[in-house]
Structure formats: C-alpha cells, structure tokens
Short mmCIF file of C-alpha atoms in Angstrom, two decimals:
data_model
loop_
_atom_site.label_atom_id
_atom_site.label_comp_id
_atom_site.label_asym_id
_atom_site.label_seq_id
_atom_site.Cartn_x
_atom_site.Cartn_y
_atom_site.Cartn_z
CA MET A 119 -11.79 6.92 -11.10
CA ALA A 120 -8.40 6.32 -12.72
CA LYS A 121 -5.14 4.86 -11.50
CA ASN A 122 -2.15 7.14 -10.94
CA PRO A 123 0.84 5.75 -12.85
CA ALA A 124 3.92 4.52 -11.01
CA PRO A 125 6.85 6.96 -10.87
CA ALA A 126 8.83 6.91 -14.11
CA ASP A 127 12.11 6.63 -12.19
CA LEU A 128 10.97 3.76 -9.95
CA ASP A 129 14.04 1.60 -9.22
CA THR A 130 12.98 -2.00 -8.51
CA SER A 131 16.59 -3.00 -7.69
CA LEU A 132 16.48 -1.16 -4.34
CA SER A 133 15.70 -2.87 -1.04
CA TRP A 134 11.97 -2.14 -0.70
CA TYR A 135 9.88 -2.53 2.46
CA LEU A 136 6.14 -2.46 3.10
CA VAL A 137 5.17 0.43 5.38
CA TYR A 138 2.03 0.21 7.50
CA THR A 139 0.42 3.62 8.07
CA THR A 140 -2.19 5.07 10.37
CA PRO A 141 -5.71 5.24 8.84
CA ARG A 142 -6.07 7.63 5.89
CA MET A 143 -2.51 8.89 6.38
CA GLU A 144 -0.82 7.17 3.44
CA ALA A 145 0.00 10.44 1.64
CA LYS A 146 1.27 12.11 4.84
CA ALA A 147 3.48 9.10 5.59
CA ALA A 148 4.77 9.08 1.98
CA LYS A 149 5.73 12.76 2.22
CA GLY A 150 7.45 12.28 5.57
CA LEU A 151 9.45 9.31 4.29
CA ALA A 152 10.44 11.23 1.15
CA ASP A 153 11.49 14.23 3.27
CA ALA A 154 13.67 11.84 5.31
CA GLY A 155 15.48 10.79 2.12
CA CYS A 156 13.63 7.57 1.33
CA ALA A 157 12.43 6.45 -2.09
CA VAL A 158 8.63 6.05 -1.87
CA PHE A 159 6.06 4.27 -4.03
CA MET A 160 2.45 4.81 -3.01
CA PRO A 161 0.15 3.07 -5.53
CA SER A 162 -2.99 5.18 -5.76
CA TRP A 163 -6.14 6.19 -7.61
CA HIS A 164 -7.33 9.62 -8.70
CA LYS A 165 -10.98 10.28 -7.97
CA VAL A 166 -13.05 13.32 -8.97
CA VAL A 167 -16.33 13.96 -7.16
CA ARG A 168 -18.80 16.48 -8.55
CA TYR A 169 -21.05 18.15 -6.00
CA GLN A 170 -23.27 21.20 -6.58
CA ARG A 171 -21.33 22.34 -9.66
CA ARG A 172 -18.01 21.93 -7.88
CA GLU A 173 -15.35 19.33 -8.45
CA MET A 174 -13.33 17.85 -5.62
CA GLU A 175 -10.27 15.70 -6.31
CA PHE A 176 -9.03 12.91 -4.07
CA THR A 177 -6.07 10.53 -4.05
CA LEU A 178 -7.00 7.10 -2.71
CA ALA A 179 -4.39 4.48 -1.85
CA THR A 180 -4.65 1.29 -3.88
CA PHE A 181 -3.78 -0.57 -0.68
CA PRO A 182 -5.36 1.34 2.21
CA ARG A 183 -2.82 1.85 5.03
CA TYR A 184 0.11 0.48 2.99
CA LEU A 185 2.86 1.93 0.81
CA PHE A 186 6.37 0.91 -0.26
CA ALA A 187 9.62 2.59 0.76
CA ALA A 188 13.31 2.01 0.06
CA GLY A 189 16.26 3.46 1.93
CA VAL A 190 14.28 3.32 5.16
CA PRO A 191 16.26 3.88 8.36
CA THR A 192 17.81 0.68 9.65
CA LEU A 193 19.53 0.34 13.02
CA ARG A 194 23.34 0.09 12.82
CA ARG A 195 25.59 0.75 15.78
CA ASP A 196 22.76 2.51 17.65
CA ARG A 197 22.12 4.92 14.78
CA PHE A 198 19.42 4.83 12.13
CA LEU A 199 21.01 5.01 8.69
CA VAL A 200 19.87 5.27 5.10
CA ALA A 201 20.97 2.51 2.71
CA ASP A 202 24.06 0.48 3.56
CA ASP A 203 26.79 3.12 3.50
CA GLY A 204 27.04 3.09 7.31
CA VAL A 205 27.38 6.87 7.35
CA THR A 206 24.18 8.65 6.37
CA VAL A 207 22.02 9.58 9.36
CA VAL A 208 18.31 10.23 8.75
CA THR A 209 17.06 13.57 10.01
CA ILE A 210 13.67 15.27 10.12
CA ASN A 211 13.85 19.07 10.20
CA GLY A 212 17.51 18.79 11.16
CA ARG A 213 16.86 16.43 14.09
CA PRO A 214 18.29 12.88 13.96
CA LEU A 215 15.61 10.22 13.70
CA SER A 216 15.62 7.62 16.46
CA ASP A 217 12.56 5.58 15.38
CA ILE A 218 10.82 5.16 12.00
CA ARG A 219 7.50 5.73 13.78
CA GLU A 220 8.53 9.32 14.48
CA ILE A 221 7.57 10.07 10.88
CA GLU A 222 3.98 11.31 10.89
CA GLY A 223 1.59 8.69 9.52
CA VAL A 224 4.03 5.78 9.81
CA GLN A 225 2.81 3.12 12.23
CA ASP A 226 5.31 0.36 11.50
CA ILE A 227 7.08 -1.69 8.85
CA VAL A 228 5.78 -5.17 8.03
CA ARG A 229 8.21 -7.68 9.48
CA THR A 230 8.98 -11.35 9.71
CA GLN A 231 9.69 -12.83 13.12
CA ASP A 232 13.30 -11.59 13.04
CA GLN A 233 13.46 -8.52 10.81
CA TRP A 234 11.69 -6.17 8.45
CA ALA A 235 10.41 -8.11 5.44
CA ARG A 236 11.95 -7.06 2.14
CA VAL A 237 9.59 -6.82 -0.82
CA PRO A 238 11.00 -8.55 -3.93
CA GLY A 239 11.76 -6.23 -6.84
CA ALA A 240 9.57 -8.45 -9.07
CA PHE A 241 6.60 -7.71 -6.83
CA ILE A 242 7.26 -3.94 -6.95
CA LYS A 243 7.41 -4.22 -10.75
CA ALA A 244 4.10 -6.15 -10.83
CA VAL A 245 2.40 -3.45 -8.78
CA ALA A 246 3.92 -0.74 -11.00
CA ASP A 247 2.71 -2.57 -14.13
CA TYR A 248 -0.78 -2.73 -12.61
CA GLN A 249 -0.76 1.00 -11.88
CA ASN A 250 0.44 1.74 -15.42
CA ASP A 251 -2.16 -0.49 -17.11
CA PRO A 252 -5.16 1.68 -18.06
CA ARG A 253 -7.29 -1.39 -18.78
CA ALA A 254 -7.41 -2.65 -15.20
CA SER A 255 -10.20 -1.06 -13.23
CA ARG A 256 -11.16 -0.89 -9.59
CA CYS A 257 -14.84 -0.66 -10.55
CA ALA A 258 -16.97 -3.75 -10.53
CA ASP A 259 -17.31 -5.63 -13.81
CA PRO A 260 -20.98 -5.32 -14.73
CA ARG A 261 -20.88 -8.78 -16.33
CA LYS A 262 -19.71 -10.40 -13.09
CA PRO A 263 -22.28 -10.64 -10.30
CA GLU A 264 -21.16 -9.24 -6.96
CA MET A 265 -19.84 -11.96 -4.68
CA VAL A 266 -21.42 -12.12 -1.24
CA VAL A 267 -18.68 -12.95 1.24
CA LYS A 268 -18.75 -14.05 4.85
CA PRO A 269 -16.18 -13.59 7.62
CA GLY A 270 -13.78 -16.52 7.77
CA GLN A 271 -14.38 -17.50 4.13
CA THR A 272 -11.30 -18.27 2.01
CA VAL A 273 -11.37 -16.50 -1.36
CA ARG A 274 -9.10 -16.12 -4.37
CA ILE A 275 -8.17 -12.67 -5.70
CA ILE A 276 -8.79 -12.64 -9.46
CA ASP A 277 -7.78 -9.09 -10.42
CA GLY A 278 -5.19 -6.48 -9.48
CA PRO A 279 -1.62 -6.78 -8.21
CA PHE A 280 -2.56 -9.54 -5.73
CA MET A 281 -4.15 -11.68 -8.46
CA ARG A 282 -3.96 -15.42 -7.67
CA PHE A 283 -3.35 -14.80 -3.96
CA LEU A 284 -5.59 -16.56 -1.46
CA ALA A 285 -7.16 -14.43 1.27
CA VAL A 286 -9.42 -14.87 4.27
CA VAL A 287 -12.42 -12.54 4.56
CA VAL A 288 -12.50 -10.43 7.71
CA ASP A 289 -15.69 -8.51 6.94
CA GLN A 290 -17.82 -7.25 4.06
CA VAL A 291 -17.79 -3.44 3.81
CA GLY A 292 -20.92 -2.01 2.22
CA LEU A 293 -22.14 -3.65 -0.96
CA HIS A 294 -18.99 -3.67 -3.05
CA GLU A 295 -15.92 -4.04 -0.82
CA ALA A 296 -14.47 -6.46 1.73
CA ASP A 297 -11.63 -6.45 4.22
CA VAL A 298 -9.43 -9.52 3.76
CA MET A 299 -6.25 -10.91 5.29
CA ILE A 300 -3.54 -11.73 2.75
CA SER A 301 -0.39 -13.65 3.59
CA LEU A 302 2.28 -11.25 2.36
CA LEU A 303 6.03 -11.58 2.95
CA GLY A 304 5.51 -14.05 5.74
CA SER A 305 3.05 -11.84 7.57
CA ALA A 306 -0.75 -11.58 7.42
CA SER A 307 -1.75 -8.13 6.14
CA ARG A 308 -5.24 -6.64 6.14
CA MET A 309 -6.38 -5.14 2.82
CA ARG A 310 -9.61 -3.69 1.45
CA VAL A 311 -10.59 -4.93 -2.00
CA SER A 312 -13.58 -4.78 -4.30
CA THR A 313 -15.78 -7.87 -4.13
CA SER A 314 -15.65 -7.95 -7.94
CA GLN A 315 -11.96 -8.92 -7.51
CA LEU A 316 -12.88 -12.01 -5.45
CA ASP A 317 -13.97 -15.49 -6.32
CA ALA A 318 -14.55 -18.65 -4.33
CA ALA A 319 -11.32 -20.50 -3.57
#
C-alpha cells in the first residue's frame, strides 16, 4: 500500500474546511464538491489486492470520513456563495445549492460553537508533506510491538500528520487499528489509526 501524493497545485493560502462524509463516501463527496467548484484535498492511499490472478485497486482515505475543501458554499444574504466575492452562486447540475449536505456523500462541515472551523494552511501543508513523503508508512513497524488499547485510554499519536496529538481511544478495531477521538479545530473528531502509530500518553 502506498500513499497518493497531494495535488501539485494545492494552494495552502485558501480558506480550508474539514468536511465530514458519510461512511466510505469520501471519494464521492470529493467529486461532488469539485463539481460544485470547490478546491478539494482528499489525502488517500493506493491499495492493490491480488485475488485469483486478478488485481483489484482501491483508494482508501487517510482519514476515514474526512477530507478538506476550500471555496465551500457559505451563507451570505440567503444565498450560498463560493469564496468571498459575494456573487458566485454554487450550482449542481444547473440547480442552485441551498445546503452543503445536498452534495452526495457530504454529511457536514466540522464546526466550532459559532461557525465552520477553518483549517490553518500550515496544517494543510503538514498533511500534504506527509502524503508526499514516501518513507512514512501506514503499515505497522515490525520492530515496534503492537499496542493493546482500551476504550477511554488516553494515547499519544507518534506517526503521521497527527503526530504529537493526544487522543482518547473509543474502541480497538481488529488487531492493528483503533478508533480514537482527536481534538481538532476546537471539535472532537473520530479517526481510525493504526495501533503502531499510538503510544501511551
């Protein structure tokens, strides 16, 4: 399994937001947002599975159920607009968009108490650097024993774009992954990570 590189024209100076998608619909949501005129960054992995002399290729989101988008529709004077020009109306198949959740696969945008939470450009760059670094791997390090985690346990992420973040374990998934809650942009977000990326806090 190998990481897909970040787009070469990724502009970290834009106002980026974290989009929360329906399960296994990250790619569909990314396409819908792009079709609506948004800039989209979906960090992902390329996986090839060989079965009975056939090869099947898959794209897996680095952050299941999350992707980044800029130029997302924001409500101004009862219209949803792209960017800050106050003119551009978002449409899907020629029909004006009245709610971001009308885009297939989009469930919501991560928000603070008052508004959608903007993702700092430095964070977008860190994620892009991670995707572009061929040395970083999602596979477990054979030299590091698998960590056994328990729900409610506080852990530190030691690899990947969320390195040095603290997280709370929600559940262990199989032998090598865990669902954790990470405090991100003022909101707790659920992520699935490899247990090889975790250490005791």
